[in-house]
Amino acid sequence: MAQEDSAPLSAGPAAVTAVTRRDRLRAATTAEIKQTARQILVSQGPDAVSLRAIARQMGMTAPALYRYFDSHEELVKHVISDIYTELADGIRGAIEAADAETGGDMTAKVIAACSEFRRWSLGHTREFGLIFGSPLPGVHVQKDEITAEGGSQFGNTFFGLMLELWRKRPFEVARRRRDPARPARAARALPGGPG
């Protein structure tokens, strides 16, 4: 089989690289592996998502999956990231629709975001459990660059709403006055503290 390499379409700093047939097939297979893992997750639960089960359902061998993912944990992280991205896209879509319908009413946008999150959660209970339930061994959403990207998209959807709300209707935050006697009172309240 001849190897197809990506070839620049033009020279210079703005050169565009053509996607080869091999790259397209690899991307399609990667997407199919993740989709198969998700189907197994939904139908049988997280414990059933094994490389052997995925390979069997796809008509591949389990070792062949290592050409696409370094480990089972990496595959699961990609599935989690995809789920976060799907959820964030749905919530953003609901916010945009509410924005268009109401001319930017913040209450409608927040309700739309929360309603879409609830709708998705009730319709995707296994996926919800995977990303919001008990953490899986080896998967730390905030600490892993694969899952952090998708998790950030989800979190930033709500953060963006709160930031918009703050900009449209800021409220004053009362500053706490510093009480010079507070440290002494706190020390007295400690067990074994003075007096």
PDB file of N, CA and C in Angstrom, residues 70-149:
ATOM      1  N   ASP A  70      -3.464   5.002  23.538  1.00  0.00           N
ATOM      2  CA  ASP A  70      -2.365   4.362  24.256  1.00  0.00           C
ATOM      3  C   ASP A  70      -2.842   3.402  25.341  1.00  0.00           C
ATOM      4  N   SER A  71      -4.050   3.632  25.865  1.00  0.00           N
ATOM      5  CA  SER A  71      -4.537   2.789  26.949  1.00  0.00           C
ATOM      6  C   SER A  71      -6.062   2.888  27.035  1.00  0.00           C
ATOM      7  N   HIS A  72      -6.631   2.001  27.828  1.00  0.00           N
ATOM      8  CA  HIS A  72      -8.063   2.039  28.110  1.00  0.00           C
ATOM      9  C   HIS A  72      -8.416   3.370  28.773  1.00  0.00           C
ATOM     10  N   GLU A  73      -7.587   3.823  29.728  1.00  0.00           N
ATOM     11  CA  GLU A  73      -7.837   5.078  30.434  1.00  0.00           C
ATOM     12  C   GLU A  73      -7.867   6.259  29.472  1.00  0.00           C
ATOM     13  N   GLU A  74      -6.949   6.273  28.504  1.00  0.00           N
ATOM     14  CA  GLU A  74      -6.929   7.369  27.531  1.00  0.00           C
ATOM     15  C   GLU A  74      -8.211   7.377  26.704  1.00  0.00           C
ATOM     16  N   LEU A  75      -8.660   6.211  26.280  1.00  0.00           N
ATOM     17  CA  LEU A  75      -9.904   6.115  25.521  1.00  0.00           C
ATOM     18  C   LEU A  75     -11.072   6.650  26.341  1.00  0.00           C
ATOM     19  N   VAL A  76     -11.169   6.233  27.599  1.00  0.00           N
ATOM     20  CA  VAL A  76     -12.261   6.696  28.463  1.00  0.00           C
ATOM     21  C   VAL A  76     -12.188   8.212  28.638  1.00  0.00           C
ATOM     22  N   LYS A  77     -10.991   8.754  28.768  1.00  0.00           N
ATOM     23  CA  LYS A  77     -10.830  10.207  28.901  1.00  0.00           C
ATOM     24  C   LYS A  77     -11.353  10.931  27.659  1.00  0.00           C
ATOM     25  N   HIS A  78     -11.084  10.373  26.491  1.00  0.00           N
ATOM     26  CA  HIS A  78     -11.595  10.983  25.254  1.00  0.00           C
ATOM     27  C   HIS A  78     -13.117  10.902  25.187  1.00  0.00           C
ATOM     28  N   VAL A  79     -13.675   9.797  25.634  1.00  0.00           N
ATOM     29  CA  VAL A  79     -15.143   9.666  25.665  1.00  0.00           C
ATOM     30  C   VAL A  79     -15.724  10.707  26.618  1.00  0.00           C
ATOM     31  N   ILE A  80     -15.122  10.862  27.795  1.00  0.00           N
ATOM     32  CA  ILE A  80     -15.585  11.855  28.766  1.00  0.00           C
ATOM     33  C   ILE A  80     -15.504  13.258  28.173  1.00  0.00           C
ATOM     34  N   SER A  81     -14.407  13.568  27.514  1.00  0.00           N
ATOM     35  CA  SER A  81     -14.256  14.888  26.900  1.00  0.00           C
ATOM     36  C   SER A  81     -15.332  15.138  25.848  1.00  0.00           C
ATOM     37  N   ASP A  82     -15.616  14.117  25.039  1.00  0.00           N
ATOM     38  CA  ASP A  82     -16.669  14.244  24.024  1.00  0.00           C
ATOM     39  C   ASP A  82     -18.039  14.486  24.667  1.00  0.00           C
ATOM     40  N   ILE A  83     -18.297  13.807  25.784  1.00  0.00           N
ATOM     41  CA  ILE A  83     -19.582  13.979  26.465  1.00  0.00           C
ATOM     42  C   ILE A  83     -19.696  15.403  27.007  1.00  0.00           C
ATOM     43  N   TYR A  84     -18.641  15.890  27.652  1.00  0.00           N
ATOM     44  CA  TYR A  84     -18.638  17.275  28.140  1.00  0.00           C
ATOM     45  C   TYR A  84     -18.878  18.260  26.992  1.00  0.00           C
ATOM     46  N   THR A  85     -18.211  18.037  25.873  1.00  0.00           N
ATOM     47  CA  THR A  85     -18.351  18.933  24.723  1.00  0.00           C
ATOM     48  C   THR A  85     -19.777  18.913  24.186  1.00  0.00           C
ATOM     49  N   GLU A  86     -20.364  17.723  24.070  1.00  0.00           N
ATOM     50  CA  GLU A  86     -21.750  17.600  23.612  1.00  0.00           C
ATOM     51  C   GLU A  86     -22.699  18.344  24.550  1.00  0.00           C
ATOM     52  N   LEU A  87     -22.511  18.158  25.844  1.00  0.00           N
ATOM     53  CA  LEU A  87     -23.358  18.812  26.835  1.00  0.00           C
ATOM     54  C   LEU A  87     -23.200  20.333  26.761  1.00  0.00           C
ATOM     55  N   ALA A  88     -21.967  20.802  26.690  1.00  0.00           N
ATOM     56  CA  ALA A  88     -21.720  22.248  26.605  1.00  0.00           C
ATOM     57  C   ALA A  88     -22.329  22.836  25.341  1.00  0.00           C
ATOM     58  N   ASP A  89     -22.213  22.130  24.215  1.00  0.00           N
ATOM     59  CA  ASP A  89     -22.803  22.609  22.957  1.00  0.00           C
ATOM     60  C   ASP A  89     -24.315  22.720  23.071  1.00  0.00           C
ATOM     61  N   GLY A  90     -24.948  21.733  23.700  1.00  0.00           N
ATOM     62  CA  GLY A  90     -26.402  21.767  23.885  1.00  0.00           C
ATOM     63  C   GLY A  90     -26.835  22.925  24.763  1.00  0.00           C
ATOM     64  N   ILE A  91     -26.105  23.160  25.839  1.00  0.00           N
ATOM     65  CA  ILE A  91     -26.444  24.264  26.738  1.00  0.00           C
ATOM     66  C   ILE A  91     -26.228  25.605  26.047  1.00  0.00           C
ATOM     67  N   ARG A  92     -25.111  25.729  25.328  1.00  0.00           N
ATOM     68  CA  ARG A  92     -24.868  26.978  24.579  1.00  0.00           C
ATOM     69  C   ARG A  92     -25.964  27.221  23.548  1.00  0.00           C
ATOM     70  N   GLY A  93     -26.408  26.159  22.891  1.00  0.00           N
ATOM     71  CA  GLY A  93     -27.492  26.289  21.918  1.00  0.00           C
ATOM     72  C   GLY A  93     -28.780  26.779  22.569  1.00  0.00           C
ATOM     73  N   ALA A  94     -29.086  26.259  23.758  1.00  0.00           N
ATOM     74  CA  ALA A  94     -30.288  26.691  24.486  1.00  0.00           C
ATOM     75  C   ALA A  94     -30.171  28.153  24.906  1.00  0.00           C
ATOM     76  N   ILE A  95     -28.980  28.549  25.340  1.00  0.00           N
ATOM     77  CA  ILE A  95     -28.757  29.945  25.732  1.00  0.00           C
ATOM     78  C   ILE A  95     -28.923  30.867  24.530  1.00  0.00           C
ATOM     79  N   GLU A  96     -28.345  30.487  23.406  1.00  0.00           N
ATOM     80  CA  GLU A  96     -28.448  31.308  22.196  1.00  0.00           C
ATOM     81  C   GLU A  96     -29.896  31.416  21.722  1.00  0.00           C
ATOM     82  N   ALA A  97     -30.645  30.310  21.797  1.00  0.00           N
ATOM     83  CA  ALA A  97     -32.054  30.348  21.388  1.00  0.00           C
ATOM     84  C   ALA A  97     -32.856  31.267  22.309  1.00  0.00           C
ATOM     85  N   ALA A  98     -32.613  31.172  23.614  1.00  0.00           N
ATOM     86  CA  ALA A  98     -33.324  32.041  24.565  1.00  0.00           C
ATOM     87  C   ALA A  98     -32.942  33.499  24.347  1.00  0.00           C
ATOM     88  N   ASP A  99     -31.689  33.736  24.033  1.00  0.00           N
ATOM     89  CA  ASP A  99     -31.216  35.096  23.757  1.00  0.00           C
ATOM     90  C   ASP A  99     -31.938  35.676  22.549  1.00  0.00           C
ATOM     91  N   ALA A 100     -32.052  34.882  21.491  1.00  0.00           N
ATOM     92  CA  ALA A 100     -32.717  35.346  20.271  1.00  0.00           C
ATOM     93  C   ALA A 100     -34.217  35.563  20.499  1.00  0.00           C
ATOM     94  N   GLU A 101     -34.832  34.673  21.261  1.00  0.00           N
ATOM     95  CA  GLU A 101     -36.281  34.768  21.499  1.00  0.00           C
ATOM     96  C   GLU A 101     -36.654  35.939  22.400  1.00  0.00           C
ATOM     97  N   THR A 102     -35.794  36.264  23.353  1.00  0.00           N
ATOM     98  CA  THR A 102     -36.168  37.261  24.365  1.00  0.00           C
ATOM     99  C   THR A 102     -35.398  38.565  24.256  1.00  0.00           C
ATOM    100  N   GLY A 103     -34.510  38.656  23.298  1.00  0.00           N
ATOM    101  CA  GLY A 103     -33.727  39.880  23.169  1.00  0.00           C
ATOM    102  C   GLY A 103     -32.692  40.046  24.269  1.00  0.00           C
ATOM    103  N   GLY A 104     -32.221  38.939  24.825  1.00  0.00           N
ATOM    104  CA  GLY A 104     -31.147  38.999  25.802  1.00  0.00           C
ATOM    105  C   GLY A 104     -31.572  38.958  27.252  1.00  0.00           C
ATOM    106  N   ASP A 105     -32.806  38.576  27.527  1.00  0.00           N
ATOM    107  CA  ASP A 105     -33.272  38.502  28.910  1.00  0.00           C
ATOM    108  C   ASP A 105     -32.448  37.469  29.678  1.00  0.00           C
ATOM    109  N   MET A 106     -31.763  37.920  30.739  1.00  0.00           N
ATOM    110  CA  MET A 106     -30.875  37.054  31.492  1.00  0.00           C
ATOM    111  C   MET A 106     -31.626  35.930  32.212  1.00  0.00           C
ATOM    112  N   THR A 107     -32.786  36.231  32.744  1.00  0.00           N
ATOM    113  CA  THR A 107     -33.556  35.197  33.440  1.00  0.00           C
ATOM    114  C   THR A 107     -33.890  34.069  32.477  1.00  0.00           C
ATOM    115  N   ALA A 108     -34.332  34.403  31.284  1.00  0.00           N
ATOM    116  CA  ALA A 108     -34.673  33.388  30.288  1.00  0.00           C
ATOM    117  C   ALA A 108     -33.447  32.575  29.891  1.00  0.00           C
ATOM    118  N   LYS A 109     -32.294  33.220  29.795  1.00  0.00           N
ATOM    119  CA  LYS A 109     -31.074  32.515  29.401  1.00  0.00           C
ATOM    120  C   LYS A 109     -30.607  31.545  30.490  1.00  0.00           C
ATOM    121  N   VAL A 110     -30.668  31.978  31.737  1.00  0.00           N
ATOM    122  CA  VAL A 110     -30.262  31.099  32.836  1.00  0.00           C
ATOM    123  C   VAL A 110     -31.223  29.920  32.947  1.00  0.00           C
ATOM    124  N   ILE A 111     -32.518  30.192  32.827  1.00  0.00           N
ATOM    125  CA  ILE A 111     -33.510  29.109  32.883  1.00  0.00           C
ATOM    126  C   ILE A 111     -33.300  28.149  31.718  1.00  0.00           C
ATOM    127  N   ALA A 112     -33.015  28.675  30.531  1.00  0.00           N
ATOM    128  CA  ALA A 112     -32.781  27.815  29.368  1.00  0.00           C
ATOM    129  C   ALA A 112     -31.561  26.930  29.585  1.00  0.00           C
ATOM    130  N   ALA A 113     -30.489  27.496  30.143  1.00  0.00           N
ATOM    131  CA  ALA A 113     -29.273  26.716  30.395  1.00  0.00           C
ATOM    132  C   ALA A 113     -29.553  25.604  31.401  1.00  0.00           C
ATOM    133  N   CYS A 114     -30.201  25.947  32.496  1.00  0.00           N
ATOM    134  CA  CYS A 114     -30.493  24.955  33.537  1.00  0.00           C
ATOM    135  C   CYS A 114     -31.472  23.893  33.029  1.00  0.00           C
ATOM    136  N   SER A 115     -32.462  24.308  32.260  1.00  0.00           N
ATOM    137  CA  SER A 115     -33.442  23.355  31.715  1.00  0.00           C
ATOM    138  C   SER A 115     -32.781  22.384  30.754  1.00  0.00           C
ATOM    139  N   GLU A 116     -31.887  22.899  29.909  1.00  0.00           N
ATOM    140  CA  GLU A 116     -31.188  22.029  28.961  1.00  0.00           C
ATOM    141  C   GLU A 116     -30.273  21.064  29.698  1.00  0.00           C
ATOM    142  N   PHE A 117     -29.595  21.537  30.731  1.00  0.00           N
ATOM    143  CA  PHE A 117     -28.735  20.658  31.525  1.00  0.00           C
ATOM    144  C   PHE A 117     -29.572  19.546  32.163  1.00  0.00           C
ATOM    145  N   ARG A 118     -30.717  19.896  32.714  1.00  0.00           N
ATOM    146  CA  ARG A 118     -31.610  18.904  33.330  1.00  0.00           C
ATOM    147  C   ARG A 118     -32.149  17.927  32.286  1.00  0.00           C
ATOM    148  N   ARG A 119     -32.584  18.455  31.132  1.00  0.00           N
ATOM    149  CA  ARG A 119     -33.105  17.600  30.064  1.00  0.00           C
ATOM    150  C   ARG A 119     -32.044  16.600  29.623  1.00  0.00           C
ATOM    151  N   TRP A 120     -30.827  17.097  29.395  1.00  0.00           N
ATOM    152  CA  TRP A 120     -29.742  16.221  28.965  1.00  0.00           C
ATOM    153  C   TRP A 120     -29.452  15.179  30.045  1.00  0.00           C
ATOM    154  N   SER A 121     -29.373  15.606  31.281  1.00  0.00           N
ATOM    155  CA  SER A 121     -29.048  14.708  32.390  1.00  0.00           C
ATOM    156  C   SER A 121     -30.057  13.572  32.523  1.00  0.00           C
ATOM    157  N   LEU A 122     -31.339  13.899  32.413  1.00  0.00           N
ATOM    158  CA  LEU A 122     -32.374  12.873  32.519  1.00  0.00           C
ATOM    159  C   LEU A 122     -32.371  11.928  31.322  1.00  0.00           C
ATOM    160  N   GLY A 123     -31.979  12.428  30.166  1.00  0.00           N
ATOM    161  CA  GLY A 123     -31.934  11.601  28.957  1.00  0.00           C
ATOM    162  C   GLY A 123     -30.636  10.829  28.778  1.00  0.00           C
ATOM    163  N   HIS A 124     -29.623  11.141  29.562  1.00  0.00           N
ATOM    164  CA  HIS A 124     -28.306  10.515  29.437  1.00  0.00           C
ATOM    165  C   HIS A 124     -27.786  10.131  30.824  1.00  0.00           C
ATOM    166  N   THR A 125     -28.526   9.295  31.524  1.00  0.00           N
ATOM    167  CA  THR A 125     -28.181   9.000  32.920  1.00  0.00           C
ATOM    168  C   THR A 125     -26.825   8.316  33.067  1.00  0.00           C
ATOM    169  N   ARG A 126     -26.461   7.427  32.157  1.00  0.00           N
ATOM    170  CA  ARG A 126     -25.155   6.745  32.268  1.00  0.00           C
ATOM    171  C   ARG A 126     -24.020   7.730  32.023  1.00  0.00           C
ATOM    172  N   GLU A 127     -24.183   8.582  31.001  1.00  0.00           N
ATOM    173  CA  GLU A 127     -23.153   9.582  30.732  1.00  0.00           C
ATOM    174  C   GLU A 127     -23.044  10.563  31.894  1.00  0.00           C
ATOM    175  N   PHE A 128     -24.187  10.956  32.446  1.00  0.00           N
ATOM    176  CA  PHE A 128     -24.191  11.852  33.604  1.00  0.00           C
ATOM    177  C   PHE A 128     -23.414  11.219  34.757  1.00  0.00           C
ATOM    178  N   GLY A 129     -23.686   9.945  35.012  1.00  0.00           N
ATOM    179  CA  GLY A 129     -22.978   9.248  36.087  1.00  0.00           C
ATOM    180  C   GLY A 129     -21.484   9.172  35.842  1.00  0.00           C
ATOM    181  N   LEU A 130     -21.096   9.008  34.576  1.00  0.00           N
ATOM    182  CA  LEU A 130     -19.678   8.919  34.243  1.00  0.00           C
ATOM    183  C   LEU A 130     -18.951  10.232  34.521  1.00  0.00           C
ATOM    184  N   ILE A 131     -19.564  11.360  34.160  1.00  0.00           N
ATOM    185  CA  ILE A 131     -18.830  12.626  34.303  1.00  0.00           C
ATOM    186  C   ILE A 131     -19.101  13.360  35.608  1.00  0.00           C
ATOM    187  N   PHE A 132     -20.229  13.080  36.278  1.00  0.00           N
ATOM    188  CA  PHE A 132     -20.539  13.776  37.521  1.00  0.00           C
ATOM    189  C   PHE A 132     -20.624  12.850  38.725  1.00  0.00           C
ATOM    190  N   GLY A 133     -20.551  11.550  38.506  1.00  0.00           N
ATOM    191  CA  GLY A 133     -20.669  10.595  39.605  1.00  0.00           C
ATOM    192  C   GLY A 133     -19.323  10.298  40.228  1.00  0.00           C
ATOM    193  N   SER A 134     -19.191   9.106  40.753  1.00  0.00           N
ATOM    194  CA  SER A 134     -17.936   8.690  41.379  1.00  0.00           C
ATOM    195  C   SER A 134     -16.817   8.704  40.350  1.00  0.00           C
ATOM    196  N   PRO A 135     -15.682   9.273  40.710  1.00  0.00           N
ATOM    197  CA  PRO A 135     -14.573   9.328  39.754  1.00  0.00           C
ATOM    198  C   PRO A 135     -14.066   7.930  39.395  1.00  0.00           C
ATOM    199  N   LEU A 136     -13.669   7.780  38.157  1.00  0.00           N
ATOM    200  CA  LEU A 136     -13.106   6.507  37.718  1.00  0.00           C
ATOM    201  C   LEU A 136     -11.622   6.483  38.069  1.00  0.00           C
ATOM    202  N   PRO A 137     -11.083   5.329  38.379  1.00  0.00           N
ATOM    203  CA  PRO A 137      -9.649   5.242  38.668  1.00  0.00           C
ATOM    204  C   PRO A 137      -8.838   5.742  37.479  1.00  0.00           C
ATOM    205  N   GLY A 138      -7.869   6.584  37.744  1.00  0.00           N
ATOM    206  CA  GLY A 138      -6.998   7.101  36.692  1.00  0.00           C
ATOM    207  C   GLY A 138      -7.551   8.279  35.929  1.00  0.00           C
ATOM    208  N   VAL A 139      -8.760   8.745  36.238  1.00  0.00           N
ATOM    209  CA  VAL A 139      -9.359   9.867  35.525  1.00  0.00           C
ATOM    210  C   VAL A 139      -9.575  11.013  36.502  1.00  0.00           C
ATOM    211  N   HIS A 140      -8.867  12.092  36.284  1.00  0.00           N
ATOM    212  CA  HIS A 140      -8.981  13.297  37.106  1.00  0.00           C
ATOM    213  C   HIS A 140      -9.264  14.450  36.155  1.00  0.00           C
ATOM    214  N   VAL A 141     -10.532  14.805  36.016  1.00  0.00           N
ATOM    215  CA  VAL A 141     -10.967  15.755  34.998  1.00  0.00           C
ATOM    216  C   VAL A 141     -10.163  17.052  35.030  1.00  0.00           C
ATOM    217  N   GLN A 142      -9.995  17.646  36.206  1.00  0.00           N
ATOM    218  CA  GLN A 142      -9.324  18.936  36.278  1.00  0.00           C
ATOM    219  C   GLN A 142      -7.822  18.822  36.031  1.00  0.00           C
ATOM    220  N   LYS A 143      -7.235  17.671  36.292  1.00  0.00           N
ATOM    221  CA  LYS A 143      -5.785  17.522  36.205  1.00  0.00           C
ATOM    222  C   LYS A 143      -5.320  16.935  34.880  1.00  0.00           C
ATOM    223  N   ASP A 144      -6.222  16.502  34.032  1.00  0.00           N
ATOM    224  CA  ASP A 144      -5.853  15.820  32.799  1.00  0.00           C
ATOM    225  C   ASP A 144      -6.158  16.710  31.602  1.00  0.00           C
ATOM    226  N   GLU A 145      -5.209  16.881  30.712  1.00  0.00           N
ATOM    227  CA  GLU A 145      -5.422  17.801  29.594  1.00  0.00           C
ATOM    228  C   GLU A 145      -6.503  17.326  28.618  1.00  0.00           C
ATOM    229  N   ILE A 146      -6.715  16.031  28.507  1.00  0.00           N
ATOM    230  CA  ILE A 146      -7.754  15.517  27.602  1.00  0.00           C
ATOM    231  C   ILE A 146      -9.134  15.877  28.144  1.00  0.00           C
ATOM    232  N   THR A 147      -9.393  15.543  29.394  1.00  0.00           N
ATOM    233  CA  THR A 147     -10.714  15.792  29.967  1.00  0.00           C
ATOM    234  C   THR A 147     -10.896  17.241  30.399  1.00  0.00           C
ATOM    235  N   ALA A 148      -9.802  17.921  30.739  1.00  0.00           N
ATOM    236  CA  ALA A 148      -9.907  19.312  31.193  1.00  0.00           C
ATOM    237  C   ALA A 148     -10.475  20.211  30.097  1.00  0.00           C
ATOM    238  N   GLU A 149     -10.138  19.951  28.862  1.00  0.00           N
ATOM    239  CA  GLU A 149     -10.652  20.761  27.754  1.00  0.00           C
ATOM    240  C   GLU A 149     -12.172  20.691  27.687  1.00  0.00           C
TER     241      GLU A 149
END
